[in-house]
Tab-separated table of C-alpha atoms in Angstrom:
chain	number	residue	atom	x	y	z
A	18	UNK	CA	2.906	-16.040	7.046
A	19	UNK	CA	5.407	-14.606	4.609
A	20	UNK	CA	8.334	-12.446	5.716
A	21	UNK	CA	9.383	-9.455	3.622
A	22	UNK	CA	12.703	-7.837	4.472
A	23	UNK	CA	14.006	-4.647	2.941
A	24	UNK	CA	17.520	-3.306	3.093
A	25	UNK	CA	19.003	-0.937	3.912
A	26	UNK	CA	16.518	0.585	6.366
A	27	UNK	CA	17.988	4.063	5.834
A	28	UNK	CA	20.044	5.531	3.033
A	29	UNK	CA	21.523	8.987	2.555
A	30	UNK	CA	22.789	9.930	-0.889
A	31	UNK	CA	24.383	12.917	-2.479
A	32	UNK	CA	22.439	14.186	-5.453
A	33	UNK	CA	23.603	12.437	-8.602
A	34	UNK	CA	24.618	9.205	-6.885
A	35	UNK	CA	23.235	5.757	-7.714
A	36	UNK	CA	21.677	3.302	-5.269
A	37	UNK	CA	20.287	-0.202	-5.011
A	38	UNK	CA	17.466	-1.195	-2.674
A	39	UNK	CA	16.847	-4.839	-1.911
A	40	UNK	CA	13.744	-6.847	-1.017
A	41	UNK	CA	13.961	-10.436	0.196
A	42	UNK	CA	10.908	-12.614	0.744
A	43	UNK	CA	10.552	-15.959	2.448
A	44	UNK	CA	8.114	-17.816	0.187
A	45	UNK	CA	6.848	-17.999	-3.397
A	46	UNK	CA	4.810	-14.970	-4.406
A	47	UNK	CA	2.335	-14.214	-7.174
A	48	UNK	CA	2.934	-10.479	-7.294
A	49	UNK	CA	5.602	-7.955	-6.419
A	50	UNK	CA	5.253	-4.210	-6.487
A	51	UNK	CA	7.612	-1.358	-5.619
A	52	UNK	CA	6.141	1.868	-4.257
A	53	UNK	CA	7.452	5.292	-3.376
A	54	UNK	CA	5.610	7.017	-0.536
A	55	UNK	CA	5.956	10.783	-0.668
A	56	UNK	CA	5.930	13.085	2.386
A	57	UNK	CA	2.145	13.479	2.076
A	58	UNK	CA	1.623	9.746	2.360
A	59	UNK	CA	0.702	9.152	-1.247
A	60	UNK	CA	1.823	5.769	-2.564
A	61	UNK	CA	3.259	5.989	-6.049
A	62	UNK	CA	3.272	2.689	-7.893
A	63	UNK	CA	6.755	2.351	-9.410
A	64	UNK	CA	6.779	-1.174	-10.750
A	65	UNK	CA	4.631	-4.252	-10.935
A	66	UNK	CA	7.348	-6.879	-11.351
A	67	UNK	CA	6.662	-10.462	-10.232
A	68	UNK	CA	9.651	-11.527	-12.358
A	69	UNK	CA	12.157	-10.169	-14.842
A	70	UNK	CA	13.500	-6.672	-15.355
A	71	UNK	CA	11.765	-3.387	-16.106
A	72	UNK	CA	13.005	0.145	-16.580
A	73	UNK	CA	11.275	3.491	-16.292
A	74	UNK	CA	13.547	6.471	-16.783
A	75	UNK	CA	16.129	6.590	-13.997
A	76	UNK	CA	14.519	3.708	-12.182
A	77	UNK	CA	14.754	0.039	-12.933
A	78	UNK	CA	13.806	-3.117	-11.076
A	79	UNK	CA	14.728	-6.764	-11.251
A	80	UNK	CA	12.971	-9.680	-9.576
A	81	UNK	CA	14.492	-13.140	-9.376
A	82	UNK	CA	11.507	-15.092	-8.153
A	83	UNK	CA	13.346	-18.414	-7.892
A	84	UNK	CA	15.835	-16.831	-5.475
A	85	UNK	CA	13.156	-14.783	-3.687
A	86	UNK	CA	14.515	-11.303	-4.044
A	87	UNK	CA	13.946	-8.090	-5.936
A	88	UNK	CA	16.167	-5.076	-6.494
A	89	UNK	CA	15.252	-1.467	-7.204
A	90	UNK	CA	17.919	0.656	-8.867
A	91	UNK	CA	17.877	4.433	-8.718
A	92	UNK	CA	20.378	6.181	-10.937
A	93	UNK	CA	21.434	9.844	-10.897
A	94	UNK	CA	19.357	10.458	-7.784
A	95	UNK	CA	17.509	13.743	-7.299
A	96	UNK	CA	16.213	15.416	-4.151
A	97	UNK	CA	12.683	14.613	-5.296
A	98	UNK	CA	13.538	10.914	-4.964
A	99	UNK	CA	13.533	11.325	-1.181
A	100	UNK	CA	10.888	9.413	0.712
A	101	UNK	CA	10.119	5.869	1.715
A	102	UNK	CA	10.388	2.988	-0.739
A	103	UNK	CA	8.261	-0.050	-0.082
A	104	UNK	CA	8.403	-3.494	-1.565
A	105	UNK	CA	5.126	-5.424	-1.372
A	106	UNK	CA	4.562	-9.043	-2.328
A	107	UNK	CA	1.419	-10.887	-3.284
A	108	UNK	CA	0.761	-13.877	-1.048
A	109	UNK	CA	-2.541	-15.532	-1.811
A	110	UNK	CA	-4.995	-12.672	-2.309
A	111	UNK	CA	-3.084	-10.278	-0.057
A	112	UNK	CA	-0.336	-7.755	-0.635
A	113	UNK	CA	2.167	-7.821	2.219
A	114	UNK	CA	4.494	-4.856	2.709
A	115	UNK	CA	8.078	-4.759	3.836
A	116	UNK	CA	9.240	-2.266	6.454
A	117	UNK	CA	10.528	0.134	3.811
A	118	UNK	CA	13.747	1.976	3.037
A	119	UNK	CA	13.950	5.646	3.989
A	120	UNK	CA	15.897	7.480	1.303
A	121	UNK	CA	17.253	10.994	1.744
A	122	UNK	CA	18.925	12.694	-1.193
A	123	UNK	CA	21.003	15.760	-0.318
A	124	UNK	CA	21.683	18.583	-2.748
B	21	UNK	CA	-6.500	4.227	-15.851
B	22	UNK	CA	-7.041	2.321	-12.595
B	23	UNK	CA	-7.696	5.305	-10.359
B	24	UNK	CA	-8.743	4.834	-6.746
B	25	UNK	CA	-10.284	7.814	-4.987
B	26	UNK	CA	-10.392	8.021	-1.195
B	27	UNK	CA	-12.357	10.544	0.811
B	28	UNK	CA	-11.811	12.438	3.038
B	29	UNK	CA	-8.076	13.159	2.854
B	30	UNK	CA	-7.980	14.047	6.497
B	31	UNK	CA	-10.438	14.174	9.356
B	32	UNK	CA	-10.346	15.285	12.970
B	33	UNK	CA	-12.990	13.924	15.283
B	34	UNK	CA	-13.733	13.803	18.982
B	35	UNK	CA	-13.284	10.709	21.046
B	36	UNK	CA	-16.409	8.544	21.031
B	37	UNK	CA	-17.682	9.617	17.628
B	38	UNK	CA	-17.713	7.552	14.426
B	39	UNK	CA	-15.965	8.352	11.187
B	40	UNK	CA	-16.680	6.991	7.722
B	41	UNK	CA	-14.028	6.740	5.011
B	42	UNK	CA	-14.962	6.083	1.390
B	43	UNK	CA	-12.922	4.291	-1.238
B	44	UNK	CA	-14.010	4.381	-4.872
B	45	UNK	CA	-12.623	2.821	-8.006
B	46	UNK	CA	-13.253	5.470	-10.639
B	47	UNK	CA	-12.589	3.753	-13.937
B	48	UNK	CA	-12.730	0.040	-13.202
B	49	UNK	CA	-14.772	-2.513	-11.312
B	50	UNK	CA	-13.208	-3.752	-8.100
B	51	UNK	CA	-14.645	-6.936	-6.694
B	52	UNK	CA	-12.032	-6.831	-3.965
B	53	UNK	CA	-10.810	-3.858	-1.982
B	54	UNK	CA	-8.256	-3.825	0.802
B	55	UNK	CA	-7.952	-1.567	3.840
B	56	UNK	CA	-4.530	-0.808	5.316
B	57	UNK	CA	-3.460	1.172	8.368
B	58	UNK	CA	-0.125	2.924	8.771
B	59	UNK	CA	1.161	4.336	12.050
B	60	UNK	CA	3.877	7.022	11.969
B	61	UNK	CA	7.242	5.768	10.738
B	62	UNK	CA	5.865	2.279	10.227
B	63	UNK	CA	4.861	0.138	7.298
B	64	UNK	CA	1.382	-0.549	5.955
B	65	UNK	CA	-0.510	-3.266	7.762
B	66	UNK	CA	-3.469	-5.005	6.168
B	67	UNK	CA	-6.608	-4.629	8.260
B	68	UNK	CA	-9.245	-6.338	6.154
B	69	UNK	CA	-10.242	-7.524	2.724
B	70	UNK	CA	-13.530	-6.196	1.433
B	71	UNK	CA	-15.501	-8.321	-1.009
B	72	UNK	CA	-18.431	-6.939	-2.975
B	73	UNK	CA	-21.705	-8.368	-1.754
B	74	UNK	CA	-20.271	-10.371	1.115
B	75	UNK	CA	-18.795	-9.907	4.568
B	76	UNK	CA	-15.304	-8.547	4.911
B	77	UNK	CA	-12.435	-10.727	6.060
B	78	UNK	CA	-10.483	-9.214	8.938
B	79	UNK	CA	-6.858	-9.818	9.813
B	80	UNK	CA	-5.949	-11.248	13.172
B	81	UNK	CA	-6.101	-8.631	15.900
B	82	UNK	CA	-8.419	-6.236	14.036
B	83	UNK	CA	-11.764	-5.696	15.766
B	84	UNK	CA	-14.540	-6.185	13.235
B	85	UNK	CA	-17.107	-4.416	15.439
B	86	UNK	CA	-14.898	-1.365	15.667
B	87	UNK	CA	-13.884	-1.170	12.012
B	88	UNK	CA	-17.063	-1.709	10.022
B	89	UNK	CA	-16.547	-2.389	6.333
B	90	UNK	CA	-19.231	-2.248	3.687
B	91	UNK	CA	-18.655	-3.082	0.024
B	92	UNK	CA	-22.093	-2.608	-1.473
B	93	UNK	CA	-21.114	-2.038	-5.095
B	94	UNK	CA	-18.322	-2.853	-7.512
B	95	UNK	CA	-16.916	0.651	-7.175
B	96	UNK	CA	-17.382	1.602	-3.522
B	97	UNK	CA	-16.159	0.312	-0.192
B	98	UNK	CA	-16.491	2.162	3.109
B	99	UNK	CA	-14.635	1.852	6.399
B	100	UNK	CA	-16.364	3.194	9.502
B	101	UNK	CA	-14.298	3.658	12.635
B	102	UNK	CA	-16.859	3.390	15.419
B	103	UNK	CA	-16.480	5.022	18.820
B	104	UNK	CA	-13.086	6.343	17.845
B	105	UNK	CA	-10.372	6.801	20.466
B	106	UNK	CA	-7.022	8.598	20.275
B	107	UNK	CA	-5.217	5.283	19.697
B	108	UNK	CA	-7.193	4.916	16.442
B	109	UNK	CA	-5.427	7.984	15.085
B	110	UNK	CA	-3.563	6.740	12.043
B	111	UNK	CA	-3.245	6.904	8.268
B	112	UNK	CA	-5.801	4.656	6.559
B	113	UNK	CA	-5.269	3.652	2.915
B	114	UNK	CA	-7.518	1.642	0.665
B	115	UNK	CA	-6.572	-0.282	-2.430
B	116	UNK	CA	-8.415	-2.150	-5.124
B	117	UNK	CA	-7.766	-4.858	-7.605
B	118	UNK	CA	-9.388	-4.681	-11.011
B	119	UNK	CA	-11.555	-7.419	-12.361
B	120	UNK	CA	-10.777	-8.347	-15.955
B	121	UNK	CA	-14.147	-9.197	-17.467
B	122	UNK	CA	-12.548	-10.775	-20.528
B	123	UNK	CA	-10.398	-13.292	-18.708
B	124	UNK	CA	-12.652	-13.577	-15.652
B	125	UNK	CA	-9.598	-13.074	-13.491
B	126	UNK	CA	-8.343	-10.579	-10.972
B	127	UNK	CA	-5.580	-8.581	-12.581
B	128	UNK	CA	-2.659	-8.517	-10.257
B	129	UNK	CA	-1.453	-4.970	-9.556
B	130	UNK	CA	-3.057	-3.221	-6.618
B	131	UNK	CA	-4.005	0.424	-7.046
B	132	UNK	CA	-4.025	2.651	-3.979
B	133	UNK	CA	-6.009	5.661	-2.874
B	134	UNK	CA	-4.242	8.702	-1.444
B	135	UNK	CA	-5.104	7.808	2.121
B	136	UNK	CA	-7.048	9.378	4.987
B	137	UNK	CA	-5.270	10.862	7.975
B	138	UNK	CA	-7.486	10.388	11.040
B	139	UNK	CA	-6.847	12.320	14.226
B	140	UNK	CA	-9.000	11.569	17.243
B	141	UNK	CA	-8.883	14.199	19.989
C-alpha cells in the first residue's frame, strides 16, 4: 500500500509566526486533501490539491505530484489555528491519511 | 454544498448491545461512502467502503460481522456496531464522494461528517 508521511509530528508556534507542514507520499496519487481537525473532532476541509498551488486567506498549499510531496503554509498564525493537520491522498478509490501534525499556537 | 450529516454525535452504550450510526449526504448523491475509525491521538483508519446497492468492502483486519454496513440509498449509509465491547470505543467518521451526473464520474474531493464518539461501558 501507499505510505503517507507528515512532518513535523509536533509544532509549537508563537502567535503571528509562519509555518510549513510537509506531506510526502510513496506512490502516484489521484487526489490530495489537507484537513484541520478541531478539538471536537470535526474535520475541516482546507484544500483539495492534487497538483499546483492554491491560497485561501492565511493558508496556502502546494503539491508537486511528480516529486510526491505537498506543503501547507500557515502565515500569521492565530491561536484558533491550533489542532491537528492531516494530509490525505487518494490511492485508487480510497483516501489514505497521514499521521498528522499537532500544531499549538501560543498567545 | 456537499454536506454530510452524521448521527448521533456521541453515544454511550453498555457492553453487549448494538449501536447504529447514520451517515447522510444532504445535498448530493453519494454512490460511495467511506467509514473511518480514529482512536485517541491517532490518525484516521479506513474501515470499509460502502457502495449503494451492493455489499461493502472491508479493509484487512476489520470484522464484517461486527461492523455491519448498509448503503440502501444514494443518500444514506449506516454502520452498526454489533455486540459492542469497551475496545470498540472510538471516534467513527463517515465520508462521501459525490457523483457527477453530467460527467458520469466520481468527483474527487471527499466530504466528511462530524463524527460519532462511541463509548462502550
